[in-house]
Coordinates of C-alpha atoms in Angstrom, one line a residue:
X1 CA 81.8 52.8 -39.5
X2 CA 82.8 51.7 -36.5
X3 CA 84.6 48.0 -36.5
X4 CA 84.2 47.2 -32.4
X5 CA 85.8 44.4 -31.3
X6 CA 82.8 42.6 -29.3
X7 CA 83.7 38.7 -28.6
X8 CA 86.9 36.7 -28.4
X9 CA 86.3 33.1 -28.8
X10 CA 88.5 30.7 -26.2
X11 CA 89.3 27.3 -27.2
X12 CA 88.6 24.8 -23.9
X13 CA 88.2 21.6 -23.2
X14 CA 86.0 21.2 -20.6
X15 CA 82.6 24.5 -21.2
X16 CA 81.4 23.9 -17.5
X17 CA 84.9 23.8 -15.8
X18 CA 85.9 27.2 -17.8
X19 CA 83.1 28.6 -16.9
X20 CA 83.4 28.3 -13.0
X21 CA 86.6 29.6 -13.5
X22 CA 85.7 32.7 -15.5
X23 CA 83.1 33.6 -13.8
X24 CA 83.6 32.4 -10.2
X25 CA 87.7 32.6 -10.2
X26 CA 88.3 36.0 -12.2
X27 CA 85.2 37.5 -11.9
X28 CA 83.3 37.5 -15.7
X29 CA 79.5 38.1 -15.7
X30 CA 77.7 35.2 -17.6
X31 CA 75.7 37.0 -20.5
X32 CA 74.6 33.2 -22.3
X33 CA 75.0 29.6 -21.9
X34 CA 72.7 27.9 -24.3
X35 CA 72.2 25.5 -26.7
X36 CA 71.8 27.8 -29.4
X37 CA 70.9 24.8 -32.1
X38 CA 70.5 21.1 -31.2
X39 CA 74.4 19.5 -30.3
X40 CA 75.7 24.1 -30.0
X41 CA 76.3 25.4 -27.1
X42 CA 77.7 29.3 -26.2
X43 CA 78.9 30.6 -23.1
X44 CA 79.8 33.5 -23.4
X45 CA 81.2 36.0 -20.8
X46 CA 81.9 39.8 -20.5
X47 CA 85.0 41.0 -17.8
X48 CA 83.5 43.6 -15.5
X49 CA 83.3 47.2 -17.2
X50 CA 84.5 45.6 -20.6
X51 CA 82.5 46.2 -24.3
X52 CA 84.3 43.1 -25.4
X53 CA 83.4 39.2 -24.2
X54 CA 84.9 36.0 -24.3
X55 CA 83.1 33.1 -26.2
X56 CA 83.6 29.4 -25.4
X57 CA 81.8 27.2 -27.6
X58 CA 81.0 23.5 -28.3
X59 CA 79.7 21.5 -31.4
X60 CA 80.0 24.7 -33.7
X61 CA 80.5 23.6 -37.5
X62 CA 84.2 25.5 -38.5
X63 CA 83.5 28.3 -40.5
X64 CA 83.8 27.7 -44.1
X65 CA 87.6 28.1 -44.8
X66 CA 88.5 29.3 -41.4
X67 CA 91.0 27.2 -38.7
X68 CA 90.5 25.6 -35.6
X69 CA 92.3 26.9 -32.3
X70 CA 92.8 23.5 -30.1
X71 CA 91.7 23.8 -26.3
X72 CA 95.2 26.2 -24.8
X73 CA 96.6 27.7 -27.8
X74 CA 95.0 31.1 -27.6
X75 CA 97.7 33.4 -25.8
X76 CA 98.4 37.0 -24.5
X77 CA 94.8 38.6 -24.3
X78 CA 95.1 41.3 -22.5
X79 CA 92.7 43.0 -19.7
X80 CA 93.6 46.6 -18.5
X81 CA 93.2 47.5 -14.8
X82 CA 93.4 50.8 -13.2
X83 CA 95.4 49.0 -9.8
X84 CA 97.1 46.4 -10.6
X85 CA 97.9 45.3 -7.0
X86 CA 93.9 45.1 -6.1
X87 CA 93.4 43.1 -9.1
X88 CA 96.0 40.7 -8.2
X89 CA 94.7 40.5 -4.8
X90 CA 91.4 39.8 -5.7
X91 CA 92.9 37.2 -8.1
X92 CA 94.9 35.6 -5.5
X93 CA 91.1 35.7 -3.1
X94 CA 89.6 34.1 -6.0
X95 CA 92.2 31.2 -5.9
X96 CA 93.5 31.9 -9.2
X97 CA 97.2 31.3 -9.9
X98 CA 99.1 34.2 -10.9
X99 CA 102.1 35.9 -11.3
X100 CA 104.2 38.3 -9.2
X101 CA 103.2 42.2 -10.4
X102 CA 106.2 42.8 -13.1
X103 CA 107.5 45.4 -15.7
X104 CA 110.0 45.5 -18.3
X105 CA 112.9 47.2 -17.4
X106 CA 116.3 47.8 -18.2
X107 CA 117.2 43.8 -19.1
X108 CA 114.1 42.4 -19.6
X109 CA 111.6 41.5 -17.1
X110 CA 111.9 42.3 -13.0
X111 CA 109.4 41.9 -10.3
X112 CA 107.6 45.3 -9.0
X113 CA 105.7 47.8 -10.6
X114 CA 107.0 50.2 -13.5
X115 CA 105.6 53.2 -14.6
X116 CA 102.9 54.3 -16.5
X117 CA 101.8 51.7 -18.8
X118 CA 104.5 49.3 -17.4
X119 CA 102.9 47.4 -14.6
X120 CA 101.7 43.1 -15.6
X121 CA 100.7 40.1 -14.6
X122 CA 99.7 36.9 -16.2
X123 CA 97.9 33.9 -15.5
X124 CA 96.6 31.0 -17.1
X125 CA 93.0 29.2 -17.4
X126 CA 92.7 25.6 -16.5
X127 CA 93.4 24.9 -20.4
X128 CA 96.9 26.6 -20.6
X129 CA 94.8 29.7 -22.4
X130 CA 97.1 32.8 -21.1
X131 CA 96.4 36.2 -20.0
X132 CA 97.8 39.5 -19.6
X133 CA 96.6 42.0 -17.1
X134 CA 98.1 45.9 -17.5
X135 CA 97.9 48.4 -15.4
X136 CA 96.7 51.4 -17.5
X137 CA 96.8 55.4 -16.3
X138 CA 92.8 55.4 -15.9
X139 CA 89.6 54.1 -16.9
X140 CA 89.5 53.4 -20.9
X141 CA 86.6 55.9 -20.8
X142 CA 88.5 58.9 -19.5
X143 CA 91.1 58.2 -22.0

């Protein structure tokens, strides 16, 4: 049996602001924006080429025995791209405040591209949830 990671909840304060950020600025596709039951709204969005989506939830009852993340508490979500420079240029052009491209060097983080699997950039959504973008040597389907 496969166990596939398909949806990651992202805690936000303003659903419409977050929807606009992820769709218009980061470029995620909108899969669903619906009130699935009275007072429960779900916005599900997917990064281009990904099989895993993010979901922003409003009014969703807590899962029995579960815990709730507050807006801005999700850190380190990672996206992979095959051209980190082009990805950064696209995000900047869309108005996303993004870090320089960095790699892990002998003394920690250093600016500029590194070797295979060692080039990264970061950005935050309007609530402070943080993302890492890593350059991969090829598309996932080719690895």
